[in-house]
Amino acid sequence: FSVVMMDVDNFKKLNDEHGHLIGDRVLRAISNVVKAQMRGVDTAARYGGEEIALILPRTDMLNAYNVGERIRMAIAEQRVTTDSEPPKVLSVTASFGIASYPETKAANGEDLVRRADRALYRAKKTGKNRVELFWSDDTGPAKFNTPDPDEKRALDRSAKVEKVDRSTRVEKVDRSARFEK
């Protein structure tokens, strides 16, 4: 299973500039996006402030990455209108951190959440509006090409990704391939 930690980018600035009612409107729009991308067995909860945690049973790290990317792209496409005169159209983005069991070798649930939070922190630190995976050495054996934010196509669970080893050799990997460090 996988844990996905999601945080709305620059949310404090949005609240400060447009007010908490608009901030709440943005959170409702984002929660609708998240709900639309979830399966019946998945769980989403507000973790605190503008953070959302997702628990994805029977989902390995590669598929959790694909879910995170679909949600990230759908959020970036959302537009929220303010009540000001003239109304402003706002767009928001979100950053994601993912940790999976058994891939990350977390000792327990709390450790898995902490690892997903570390990956989220890396996503924020390296530019926001991105999905990052937790790897114990923080370099990771696989690098996933993040689609351009303006790209309109949706990723599906059977999407292929490129696996890049440390020598920068590229090989195609399908979703049935196992992650190996």
GROMACS .gro file of N, CA and C in nm:
model
  543
    1PHE      N    1   0.085  -0.118   0.000
    1PHE     CA    2   0.000   0.000   0.000
    1PHE      C    3   0.088   0.123   0.000
    2SER      N    4   0.028   0.234  -0.028
    2SER     CA    5   0.103   0.359  -0.038
    2SER      C    6   0.033   0.469   0.041
    3VAL      N    7   0.114   0.562   0.088
    3VAL     CA    8   0.066   0.683   0.154
    3VAL      C    9   0.110   0.801   0.069
    4VAL      N   10   0.016   0.888   0.039
    4VAL     CA   11   0.044   1.009  -0.038
    4VAL      C   12   0.013   1.128   0.051
    5MET      N   13   0.111   1.215   0.069
    5MET     CA   14   0.091   1.340   0.141
    5MET      C   15   0.087   1.452   0.037
    6MET      N   16  -0.015   1.536   0.045
    6MET     CA   17  -0.035   1.642  -0.052
    6MET      C   18  -0.047   1.775   0.021
    7ASP      N   19   0.015   1.879  -0.034
    7ASP     CA   20   0.009   2.012   0.027
    7ASP      C   21  -0.015   2.114  -0.083
    8VAL      N   22  -0.111   2.203  -0.061
    8VAL     CA   23  -0.142   2.308  -0.158
    8VAL      C   24  -0.028   2.410  -0.157
    9ASP      N   25   0.026   2.440  -0.274
    9ASP     CA   26   0.138   2.534  -0.285
    9ASP      C   27   0.092   2.677  -0.259
   10ASN      N   28   0.171   2.750  -0.183
   10ASN     CA   29   0.150   2.894  -0.156
   10ASN      C   30   0.011   2.924  -0.099
   11PHE      N   31  -0.041   2.835  -0.017
   11PHE     CA   32  -0.177   2.852   0.034
   11PHE      C   33  -0.188   2.970   0.131
   12LYS      N   34  -0.086   2.991   0.214
   12LYS     CA   35  -0.091   3.105   0.308
   12LYS      C   36  -0.100   3.237   0.231
   13LYS      N   37  -0.023   3.249   0.124
   13LYS     CA   38  -0.027   3.371   0.041
   13LYS      C   39  -0.166   3.389  -0.019
   14LEU      N   40  -0.226   3.281  -0.068
   14LEU     CA   41  -0.361   3.286  -0.124
   14LEU      C   42  -0.461   3.335  -0.019
   15ASN      N   43  -0.454   3.279   0.101
   15ASN     CA   44  -0.543   3.321   0.210
   15ASN      C   45  -0.520   3.468   0.245
   16ASP      N   46  -0.394   3.510   0.253
   16ASP     CA   47  -0.362   3.649   0.289
   16ASP      C   48  -0.412   3.748   0.184
   17GLU      N   49  -0.399   3.712   0.057
   17GLU     CA   50  -0.437   3.804  -0.051
   17GLU      C   51  -0.586   3.804  -0.082
   18HIS      N   52  -0.652   3.689  -0.066
   18HIS     CA   53  -0.792   3.678  -0.111
   18HIS      C   54  -0.890   3.643   0.000
   19GLY      N   55  -0.841   3.612   0.119
   19GLY     CA   56  -0.929   3.583   0.232
   19GLY      C   57  -0.955   3.434   0.250
   20HIS      N   58  -0.998   3.401   0.370
   20HIS     CA   59  -1.020   3.261   0.407
   20HIS      C   60  -1.139   3.199   0.335
   21LEU      N   61  -1.239   3.277   0.298
   21LEU     CA   62  -1.352   3.221   0.225
   21LEU      C   63  -1.308   3.167   0.089
   22ILE      N   64  -1.220   3.241   0.023
   22ILE     CA   65  -1.167   3.193  -0.106
   22ILE      C   66  -1.075   3.074  -0.081
   23GLY      N   67  -0.999   3.078   0.026
   23GLY     CA   68  -0.915   2.963   0.062
   23GLY      C   69  -0.998   2.838   0.082
   24ASP      N   70  -1.112   2.853   0.151
   24ASP     CA   71  -1.203   2.740   0.171
   24ASP      C   72  -1.259   2.691   0.037
   25ARG      N   73  -1.290   2.784  -0.051
   25ARG     CA   74  -1.342   2.748  -0.184
   25ARG      C   75  -1.238   2.666  -0.261
   26VAL      N   76  -1.111   2.707  -0.250
   26VAL     CA   77  -1.003   2.635  -0.316
   26VAL      C   78  -0.990   2.494  -0.257
   27LEU      N   79  -0.996   2.482  -0.126
   27LEU     CA   80  -0.986   2.350  -0.062
   27LEU      C   81  -1.101   2.259  -0.103
   28ARG      N   82  -1.222   2.313  -0.115
   28ARG     CA   83  -1.335   2.231  -0.160
   28ARG      C   84  -1.315   2.184  -0.303
   29ALA      N   85  -1.266   2.272  -0.390
   29ALA     CA   86  -1.241   2.235  -0.529
   29ALA      C   87  -1.135   2.125  -0.537
   30ILE      N   88  -1.030   2.138  -0.457
   30ILE     CA   89  -0.924   2.037  -0.456
   30ILE      C   90  -0.976   1.905  -0.401
   31SER      N   91  -1.057   1.910  -0.297
   31SER     CA   92  -1.110   1.785  -0.242
   31SER      C   93  -1.199   1.713  -0.343
   32ASN      N   94  -1.271   1.788  -0.424
   32ASN     CA   95  -1.352   1.726  -0.530
   32ASN      C   96  -1.264   1.659  -0.635
   33VAL      N   97  -1.151   1.721  -0.668
   33VAL     CA   98  -1.057   1.661  -0.763
   33VAL      C   99  -1.003   1.530  -0.705
   34VAL      N  100  -0.963   1.534  -0.579
   34VAL     CA  101  -0.908   1.414  -0.515
   34VAL      C  102  -1.011   1.302  -0.514
   35LYS      N  103  -1.134   1.334  -0.472
   35LYS     CA  104  -1.241   1.233  -0.468
   35LYS      C  105  -1.264   1.170  -0.605
   36ALA      N  106  -1.260   1.250  -0.710
   36ALA     CA  107  -1.286   1.200  -0.845
   36ALA      C  108  -1.178   1.102  -0.892
   37GLN      N  109  -1.059   1.109  -0.835
   37GLN     CA  110  -0.949   1.023  -0.878
   37GLN      C  111  -0.933   0.898  -0.792
   38MET      N  112  -1.015   0.885  -0.687
   38MET     CA  113  -0.998   0.774  -0.593
   38MET      C  114  -1.085   0.654  -0.627
   39ARG      N  115  -1.035   0.537  -0.587
   39ARG     CA  116  -1.114   0.414  -0.597
   39ARG      C  117  -1.193   0.398  -0.467
   40GLY      N  118  -1.286   0.305  -0.465
   40GLY     CA  119  -1.368   0.282  -0.346
   40GLY      C  120  -1.288   0.239  -0.224
   41VAL      N  121  -1.174   0.173  -0.242
   41VAL     CA  122  -1.094   0.124  -0.129
   41VAL      C  123  -0.996   0.229  -0.076
   42ASP      N  124  -0.978   0.339  -0.149
   42ASP     CA  125  -0.885   0.443  -0.109
   42ASP      C  126  -0.947   0.532  -0.001
   43THR      N  127  -0.861   0.595   0.079
   43THR     CA  128  -0.906   0.686   0.184
   43THR      C  129  -0.833   0.818   0.171
   44ALA      N  130  -0.906   0.927   0.183
   44ALA     CA  131  -0.845   1.061   0.184
   44ALA      C  132  -0.894   1.134   0.308
   45ALA      N  133  -0.805   1.212   0.369
   45ALA     CA  134  -0.843   1.288   0.488
   45ALA      C  135  -0.761   1.416   0.493
   46ARG      N  136  -0.823   1.519   0.546
   46ARG     CA  137  -0.749   1.643   0.570
   46ARG      C  138  -0.653   1.614   0.684
   47TYR      N  139  -0.527   1.634   0.658
   47TYR     CA  140  -0.424   1.600   0.756
   47TYR      C  141  -0.394   1.717   0.848
   48GLY      N  142  -0.419   1.836   0.801
   48GLY     CA  143  -0.395   1.956   0.879
   48GLY      C  144  -0.379   2.073   0.785
   49GLY      N  145  -0.441   2.185   0.818
   49GLY     CA  146  -0.429   2.303   0.732
   49GLY      C  147  -0.472   2.271   0.591
   50GLU      N  148  -0.378   2.287   0.497
   50GLU     CA  149  -0.408   2.258   0.358
   50GLU      C  150  -0.343   2.128   0.312
   51GLU      N  151  -0.309   2.040   0.406
   51GLU     CA  152  -0.251   1.910   0.373
   51GLU      C  153  -0.359   1.803   0.368
   52ILE      N  154  -0.345   1.714   0.271
   52ILE     CA  155  -0.436   1.600   0.258
   52ILE      C  156  -0.351   1.474   0.253
   53ALA      N  157  -0.394   1.372   0.326
   53ALA     CA  158  -0.326   1.242   0.324
   53ALA      C  159  -0.416   1.141   0.253
   54LEU      N  160  -0.355   1.060   0.169
   54LEU     CA  161  -0.427   0.954   0.099
   54LEU      C  162  -0.365   0.820   0.136
   55ILE      N  163  -0.450   0.723   0.159
   55ILE     CA  164  -0.404   0.585   0.180
   55ILE      C  165  -0.457   0.504   0.063
   56LEU      N  166  -0.365   0.441  -0.009
   56LEU     CA  167  -0.400   0.367  -0.129
   56LEU      C  168  -0.365   0.219  -0.109
   57PRO      N  169  -0.462   0.138  -0.065
   57PRO     CA  170  -0.435  -0.005  -0.047
   57PRO      C  171  -0.407  -0.073  -0.182
   58ARG      N  172  -0.331  -0.180  -0.176
   58ARG     CA  173  -0.299  -0.260  -0.295
   58ARG      C  174  -0.243  -0.172  -0.408
   59THR      N  175  -0.162  -0.074  -0.370
   59THR     CA  176  -0.104   0.018  -0.468
   59THR      C  177   0.045   0.029  -0.443
   60ASP      N  178   0.124  -0.016  -0.541
   60ASP     CA  179   0.269  -0.004  -0.527
   60ASP      C  180   0.313   0.139  -0.557
   61MET      N  181   0.442   0.163  -0.544
   61MET     CA  182   0.493   0.300  -0.558
   61MET      C  183   0.471   0.356  -0.699
   62LEU      N  184   0.490   0.276  -0.800
   62LEU     CA  185   0.471   0.323  -0.938
   62LEU      C  186   0.326   0.366  -0.961
   63ASN      N  187   0.231   0.284  -0.919
   63ASN     CA  188   0.090   0.321  -0.937
   63ASN      C  189   0.050   0.438  -0.849
   64ALA      N  190   0.107   0.449  -0.730
   64ALA     CA  191   0.080   0.565  -0.645
   64ALA      C  192   0.133   0.692  -0.711
   65TYR      N  193   0.249   0.681  -0.776
   65TYR     CA  194   0.303   0.795  -0.850
   65TYR      C  195   0.206   0.839  -0.960
   66ASN      N  196   0.152   0.743  -1.033
   66ASN     CA  197   0.057   0.775  -1.140
   66ASN      C  198  -0.068   0.843  -1.084
   67VAL      N  199  -0.118   0.795  -0.971
   67VAL     CA  200  -0.234   0.859  -0.907
   67VAL      C  201  -0.198   1.002  -0.868
   68GLY      N  202  -0.083   1.020  -0.804
   68GLY     CA  203  -0.039   1.154  -0.765
   68GLY      C  204  -0.027   1.248  -0.883
   69GLU      N  205   0.027   1.199  -0.995
   69GLU     CA  206   0.040   1.281  -1.115
   69GLU      C  207  -0.096   1.321  -1.171
   70ARG      N  208  -0.189   1.226  -1.174
   70ARG     CA  209  -0.323   1.258  -1.226
   70ARG      C  210  -0.389   1.366  -1.140
   71ILE      N  211  -0.378   1.353  -1.009
   71ILE     CA  212  -0.437   1.452  -0.918
   71ILE      C  213  -0.365   1.586  -0.935
   72ARG      N  214  -0.232   1.583  -0.942
   72ARG     CA  215  -0.155   1.707  -0.957
   72ARG      C  216  -0.196   1.782  -1.083
   73MET      N  217  -0.207   1.712  -1.195
   73MET     CA  218  -0.244   1.776  -1.321
   73MET      C  219  -0.388   1.829  -1.316
   74ALA      N  220  -0.480   1.753  -1.254
   74ALA     CA  221  -0.619   1.797  -1.246
   74ALA      C  222  -0.632   1.921  -1.158
   75ILE      N  223  -0.554   1.929  -1.051
   75ILE     CA  224  -0.557   2.047  -0.964
   75ILE      C  225  -0.504   2.168  -1.041
   76ALA      N  226  -0.395   2.150  -1.116
   76ALA     CA  227  -0.337   2.261  -1.192
   76ALA      C  228  -0.433   2.314  -1.298
   77GLU      N  229  -0.527   2.230  -1.343
   77GLU     CA  230  -0.626   2.273  -1.442
   77GLU      C  231  -0.746   2.345  -1.379
   78GLN      N  232  -0.764   2.333  -1.248
   78GLN     CA  233  -0.877   2.396  -1.180
   78GLN      C  234  -0.865   2.548  -1.180
   79ARG      N  235  -0.977   2.615  -1.185
   79ARG     CA  236  -0.982   2.760  -1.174
   79ARG      C  237  -1.088   2.795  -1.070
   80VAL      N  238  -1.055   2.888  -0.982
   80VAL     CA  239  -1.148   2.934  -0.880
   80VAL      C  240  -1.164   3.084  -0.898
   81THR      N  241  -1.288   3.131  -0.897
   81THR     CA  242  -1.318   3.272  -0.918
   81THR      C  243  -1.342   3.340  -0.783
   82THR      N  244  -1.283   3.458  -0.766
   82THR     CA  245  -1.303   3.534  -0.643
   82THR      C  246  -1.434   3.611  -0.651
   83ASP      N  247  -1.474   3.668  -0.537
   83ASP     CA  248  -1.596   3.748  -0.531
   83ASP      C  249  -1.567   3.897  -0.550
   84SER      N  250  -1.441   3.931  -0.575
   84SER     CA  251  -1.404   4.072  -0.587
   84SER      C  252  -1.459   4.133  -0.715
   85GLU      N  253  -1.457   4.266  -0.723
   85GLU     CA  254  -1.499   4.337  -0.843
   85GLU      C  255  -1.377   4.406  -0.903
   86PRO      N  256  -1.337   4.376  -1.019
   86PRO     CA  257  -1.385   4.266  -1.102
   86PRO      C  258  -1.335   4.132  -1.045
   87PRO      N  259  -1.407   4.024  -1.072
   87PRO     CA  260  -1.364   3.893  -1.022
   87PRO      C  261  -1.229   3.851  -1.080
   88LYS      N  262  -1.151   3.784  -0.998
   88LYS     CA  263  -1.023   3.731  -1.044
   88LYS      C  264  -1.036   3.579  -1.056
   89VAL      N  265  -0.968   3.525  -1.154
   89VAL     CA  266  -0.966   3.381  -1.172
   89VAL      C  267  -0.831   3.331  -1.120
   90LEU      N  268  -0.837   3.243  -1.021
   90LEU     CA  269  -0.716   3.193  -0.957
   90LEU      C  270  -0.689   3.049  -0.999
   91SER      N  271  -0.562   3.018  -1.011
   91SER     CA  272  -0.523   2.878  -1.031
   91SER      C  273  -0.429   2.841  -0.916
   92VAL      N  274  -0.431   2.716  -0.878
   92VAL     CA  275  -0.346   2.669  -0.770
   92VAL      C  276  -0.275   2.542  -0.815
   93THR      N  277  -0.169   2.510  -0.743
   93THR     CA  278  -0.097   2.386  -0.766
   93THR      C  279  -0.078   2.317  -0.632
   94ALA      N  280  -0.033   2.193  -0.637
   94ALA     CA  281  -0.007   2.117  -0.515
   94ALA      C  282   0.118   2.033  -0.535
   95SER      N  283   0.182   2.002  -0.423
   95SER     CA  284   0.300   1.917  -0.422
   95SER      C  285   0.267   1.788  -0.348
   96PHE      N  286   0.334   1.680  -0.387
   96PHE     CA  287   0.302   1.546  -0.335
   96PHE      C  288   0.427   1.473  -0.292
   97GLY      N  289   0.415   1.397  -0.184
   97GLY     CA  290   0.520   1.306  -0.139
   97GLY      C  291   0.459   1.168  -0.122
   98ILE      N  292   0.530   1.065  -0.168
   98ILE     CA  293   0.476   0.929  -0.165
   98ILE      C  294   0.576   0.835  -0.100
   99ALA      N  295   0.522   0.749  -0.013
   99ALA     CA  296   0.600   0.639   0.044
   99ALA      C  297   0.513   0.514   0.036
  100SER      N  298   0.575   0.402   0.003
  100SER     CA  299   0.500   0.277  -0.015
  100SER      C  300   0.560   0.167   0.070
  101TYR      N  301   0.475   0.074   0.108
  101TYR     CA  302   0.520  -0.043   0.182
  101TYR      C  303   0.497  -0.165   0.095
  102PRO      N  304   0.593  -0.249   0.077
  102PRO     CA  305   0.720  -0.262   0.149
  102PRO      C  306   0.838  -0.190   0.087
  103GLU      N  307   0.822  -0.121  -0.026
  103GLU     CA  308   0.937  -0.061  -0.097
  103GLU      C  309   1.025   0.026  -0.007
  104THR      N  310   0.967   0.106   0.081
  104THR     CA  311   1.047   0.197   0.163
  104THR      C  312   1.098   0.133   0.291
  105LYS      N  313   1.053   0.010   0.319
  105LYS     CA  314   1.096  -0.063   0.439
  105LYS      C  315   1.064   0.013   0.568
  106ALA      N  316   0.951   0.083   0.568
  106ALA     CA  317   0.908   0.155   0.688
  106ALA      C  318   0.882   0.056   0.800
  107ALA      N  319   0.913   0.096   0.923
  107ALA     CA  320   0.897   0.008   1.039
  107ALA      C  321   0.751  -0.006   1.080
  108ASN      N  322   0.670   0.100   1.058
  108ASN     CA  323   0.529   0.098   1.098
  108ASN      C  324   0.456   0.209   1.022
  109GLY      N  325   0.329   0.225   1.050
  109GLY     CA  326   0.249   0.325   0.981
  109GLY      C  327   0.299   0.467   1.003
  110GLU      N  328   0.337   0.498   1.126
  110GLU     CA  329   0.387   0.633   1.156
  110GLU      C  330   0.515   0.661   1.078
  111ASP      N  331   0.602   0.562   1.068
  111ASP     CA  332   0.726   0.576   0.993
  111ASP      C  333   0.697   0.596   0.844
  112LEU      N  334   0.595   0.526   0.792
  112LEU     CA  335   0.559   0.541   0.651
  112LEU      C  336   0.507   0.682   0.623
  113VAL      N  337   0.426   0.735   0.712
  113VAL     CA  338   0.376   0.872   0.697
  113VAL      C  339   0.492   0.971   0.704
  114ARG      N  340   0.585   0.949   0.795
  114ARG     CA  341   0.701   1.036   0.808
  114ARG      C  342   0.784   1.035   0.678
  115ARG      N  343   0.796   0.919   0.616
  115ARG     CA  344   0.872   0.909   0.491
  115ARG      C  345   0.799   0.980   0.376
  116ALA      N  346   0.667   0.967   0.371
  116ALA     CA  347   0.591   1.039   0.268
  116ALA      C  348   0.604   1.189   0.290
  117ASP      N  349   0.606   1.232   0.416
  117ASP     CA  350   0.622   1.373   0.448
  117ASP      C  351   0.760   1.424   0.406
  118ARG      N  352   0.862   1.342   0.421
  118ARG     CA  353   0.997   1.380   0.375
  118ARG      C  354   0.999   1.399   0.224
  119ALA      N  355   0.931   1.309   0.152
  119ALA     CA  356   0.924   1.323   0.006
  119ALA      C  357   0.847   1.450  -0.031
  120LEU      N  358   0.740   1.481   0.043
  120LEU     CA  359   0.665   1.605   0.020
  120LEU      C  360   0.754   1.726   0.042
  121TYR      N  361   0.832   1.723   0.148
  121TYR     CA  362   0.924   1.835   0.176
  121TYR      C  363   1.020   1.854   0.058
  122ARG      N  364   1.072   1.744   0.003
  122ARG     CA  365   1.162   1.753  -0.112
  122ARG      C  366   1.090   1.813  -0.233
  123ALA      N  367   0.963   1.776  -0.253
  123ALA     CA  368   0.885   1.832  -0.364
  123ALA      C  369   0.872   1.984  -0.348
  124LYS      N  370   0.847   2.029  -0.226
  124LYS     CA  371   0.835   2.173  -0.201
  124LYS      C  372   0.969   2.243  -0.223
  125LYS      N  373   1.075   2.181  -0.173
  125LYS     CA  374   1.208   2.241  -0.179
  125LYS      C  375   1.263   2.247  -0.322
  126THR      N  376   1.220   2.156  -0.408
  126THR     CA  377   1.277   2.150  -0.543
  126THR      C  378   1.187   2.212  -0.649
  127GLY      N  379   1.092   2.296  -0.609
  127GLY     CA  380   1.018   2.372  -0.708
  127GLY      C  381   0.867   2.366  -0.700
  128LYS      N  382   0.810   2.285  -0.616
  128LYS     CA  383   0.664   2.277  -0.600
  128LYS      C  384   0.597   2.223  -0.725
  129ASN      N  385   0.467   2.197  -0.716
  129ASN     CA  386   0.386   2.144  -0.827
  129ASN      C  387   0.452   2.020  -0.887
  130ARG      N  388   0.488   1.926  -0.798
  130ARG     CA  389   0.555   1.804  -0.843
  130ARG      C  390   0.525   1.689  -0.748
  131VAL      N  391   0.553   1.569  -0.796
  131VAL     CA  392   0.535   1.448  -0.717
  131VAL      C  393   0.673   1.390  -0.690
  132GLU      N  394   0.704   1.364  -0.563
  132GLU     CA  395   0.832   1.305  -0.525
  132GLU      C  396   0.809   1.175  -0.452
  133LEU      N  397   0.898   1.080  -0.472
  133LEU     CA  398   0.895   0.950  -0.406
  133LEU      C  399   0.997   0.947  -0.295
  134PHE      N  400   0.970   0.872  -0.188
  134PHE     CA  401   1.067   0.855  -0.081
  134PHE      C  402   1.163   0.743  -0.117
  135TRP      N  403   1.291   0.771  -0.106
  135TRP     CA  404   1.396   0.669  -0.115
  135TRP      C  405   1.489   0.694   0.000
  136SER      N  406   1.536   0.589   0.064
  136SER     CA  407   1.616   0.603   0.185
  136SER      C  408   1.742   0.686   0.164
  137ASP      N  409   1.800   0.682   0.045
  137ASP     CA  410   1.920   0.762   0.021
  137ASP      C  411   1.890   0.896  -0.045
  138ASP      N  412   1.761   0.926  -0.064
  138ASP     CA  413   1.714   1.051  -0.123
  138ASP      C  414   1.759   1.075  -0.267
  139THR      N  415   1.818   0.973  -0.332
  139THR     CA  416   1.851   0.991  -0.473
  139THR      C  417   1.757   0.907  -0.557
  140GLY      N  418   1.728   0.788  -0.511
  140GLY     CA  419   1.631   0.703  -0.579
  140GLY      C  420   1.685   0.636  -0.703
  141PRO      N  421   1.642   0.514  -0.728
  141PRO     CA  422   1.688   0.442  -0.845
  141PRO      C  423   1.611   0.479  -0.970
  142ALA      N  424   1.494   0.538  -0.954
  142ALA     CA  425   1.411   0.568  -1.070
  142ALA      C  426   1.380   0.716  -1.073
  143LYS      N  427   1.382   0.772  -1.190
  143LYS     CA  428   1.345   0.911  -1.208
  143LYS      C  429   1.226   0.911  -1.303
  144PHE      N  430   1.115   0.968  -1.259
  144PHE     CA  431   0.995   0.972  -1.342
  144PHE      C  432   0.988   1.107  -1.411
  145ASN      N  433   0.968   1.106  -1.540
  145ASN     CA  434   0.953   1.230  -1.614
  145ASN      C  435   0.817   1.290  -1.582
  146THR      N  436   0.816   1.408  -1.520
  146THR     CA  437   0.692   1.476  -1.487
  146THR      C  438   0.640   1.546  -1.611
  147PRO      N  439   0.515   1.522  -1.650
  147PRO     CA  440   0.461   1.588  -1.768
  147PRO      C  441   0.457   1.739  -1.749
  148ASP      N  442   0.465   1.810  -1.859
  148ASP     CA  443   0.453   1.955  -1.857
  148ASP      C  444   0.321   1.992  -1.791
  149PRO      N  445   0.319   2.092  -1.699
  149PRO     CA  446   0.194   2.129  -1.631
  149PRO      C  447   0.081   2.164  -1.725
  150ASP      N  448   0.111   2.212  -1.845
  150ASP     CA  449   0.007   2.250  -1.939
  150ASP      C  450  -0.045   2.130  -2.019
  151GLU      N  451   0.020   2.017  -2.001
  151GLU     CA  452  -0.022   1.899  -2.076
  151GLU      C  453  -0.162   1.857  -2.032
  152LYS      N  454  -0.249   1.832  -2.127
  152LYS     CA  455  -0.390   1.805  -2.097
  152LYS      C  456  -0.423   1.656  -2.087
  153ARG      N  457  -0.336   1.569  -2.135
  153ARG     CA  458  -0.374   1.427  -2.133
  153ARG      C  459  -0.366   1.372  -1.991
  154ALA      N  460  -0.455   1.282  -1.960
  154ALA     CA  461  -0.458   1.221  -1.827
  154ALA      C  462  -0.373   1.094  -1.828
  155LEU      N  463  -0.304   1.073  -1.718
  155LEU     CA  464  -0.230   0.949  -1.703
  155LEU      C  465  -0.326   0.840  -1.659
  156ASP      N  466  -0.305   0.720  -1.707
  156ASP     CA  467  -0.385   0.610  -1.655
  156ASP      C  468  -0.294   0.510  -1.586
  157ARG      N  469  -0.352   0.417  -1.515
  157ARG     CA  470  -0.274   0.323  -1.436
  157ARG      C  471  -0.183   0.234  -1.520
  158SER      N  472  -0.205   0.228  -1.651
  158SER     CA  473  -0.120   0.145  -1.735
  158SER      C  474  -0.013   0.228  -1.806
  159ALA      N  475   0.001   0.355  -1.768
  159ALA     CA  476   0.099   0.441  -1.834
  159ALA      C  477   0.240   0.389  -1.811
  160LYS      N  478   0.325   0.405  -1.911
  160LYS     CA  479   0.464   0.363  -1.898
  160LYS      C  480   0.546   0.480  -1.850
  161VAL      N  481   0.652   0.449  -1.777
  161VAL     CA  482   0.746   0.549  -1.729
  161VAL      C  483   0.885   0.507  -1.771
  162GLU      N  484   0.976   0.601  -1.763
  162GLU     CA  485   1.114   0.570  -1.794
  162GLU      C  486   1.190   0.548  -1.665
  163LYS      N  487   1.271   0.443  -1.661
  163LYS     CA  488   1.355   0.417  -1.546
  163LYS      C  489   1.497   0.458  -1.583
  164VAL      N  490   1.557   0.541  -1.499
  164VAL     CA  491   1.691   0.590  -1.527
  164VAL      C  492   1.782   0.541  -1.417
  165ASP      N  493   1.889   0.466  -1.454
  165ASP     CA  494   1.982   0.424  -1.351
  165ASP      C  495   2.086   0.533  -1.332
  166ARG      N  496   2.174   0.513  -1.236
  166ARG     CA  497   2.270   0.619  -1.201
  166ARG      C  498   2.371   0.646  -1.312
  167SER      N  499   2.383   0.557  -1.409
  167SER     CA  500   2.474   0.582  -1.521
  167SER      C  501   2.402   0.655  -1.634
  168THR      N  502   2.279   0.697  -1.611
  168THR     CA  503   2.192   0.771  -1.703
  168THR      C  504   2.147   0.689  -1.823
  169ARG      N  505   2.165   0.557  -1.819
  169ARG     CA  506   2.111   0.471  -1.925
  169ARG      C  507   1.960   0.464  -1.905
  170VAL      N  508   1.883   0.469  -2.013
  170VAL     CA  509   1.737   0.471  -2.004
  170VAL      C  510   1.683   0.341  -2.060
  171GLU      N  511   1.586   0.284  -1.986
  171GLU     CA  512   1.515   0.167  -2.037
  171GLU      C  513   1.368   0.184  -2.004
  172LYS      N  514   1.282   0.129  -2.088
  172LYS     CA  515   1.138   0.138  -2.065
  172LYS      C  516   1.097   0.032  -1.964
  173VAL      N  517   1.004   0.070  -1.875
  173VAL     CA  518   0.953  -0.022  -1.775
  173VAL      C  519   0.802  -0.013  -1.778
  174ASP      N  520   0.732  -0.126  -1.781
  174ASP     CA  521   0.586  -0.119  -1.776
  174ASP      C  522   0.539  -0.137  -1.632
  175ARG      N  523   0.409  -0.119  -1.608
  175ARG     CA  524   0.357  -0.119  -1.471
  175ARG      C  525   0.369  -0.252  -1.402
  176SER      N  526   0.390  -0.360  -1.475
  176SER     CA  527   0.403  -0.491  -1.412
  176SER      C  528   0.545  -0.517  -1.364
  177ALA      N  529   0.637  -0.430  -1.400
  177ALA     CA  530   0.777  -0.446  -1.357
  177ALA      C  531   0.789  -0.418  -1.209
  178ARG      N  532   0.881  -0.488  -1.142
  178ARG     CA  533   0.903  -0.465  -1.000
  178ARG      C  534   1.009  -0.359  -0.983
  179PHE      N  535   0.994  -0.276  -0.881
  179PHE     CA  536   1.096  -0.178  -0.849
  179PHE      C  537   1.210  -0.252  -0.781
  180GLU      N  538   1.330  -0.223  -0.821
  180GLU     CA  539   1.445  -0.277  -0.753
  180GLU      C  540   1.542  -0.164  -0.729
  181LYS      N  541   1.604  -0.168  -0.615
  181LYS     CA  542   1.696  -0.062  -0.582
  181LYS      C  543   1.834  -0.095  -0.633
   0.00000   0.00000   0.00000
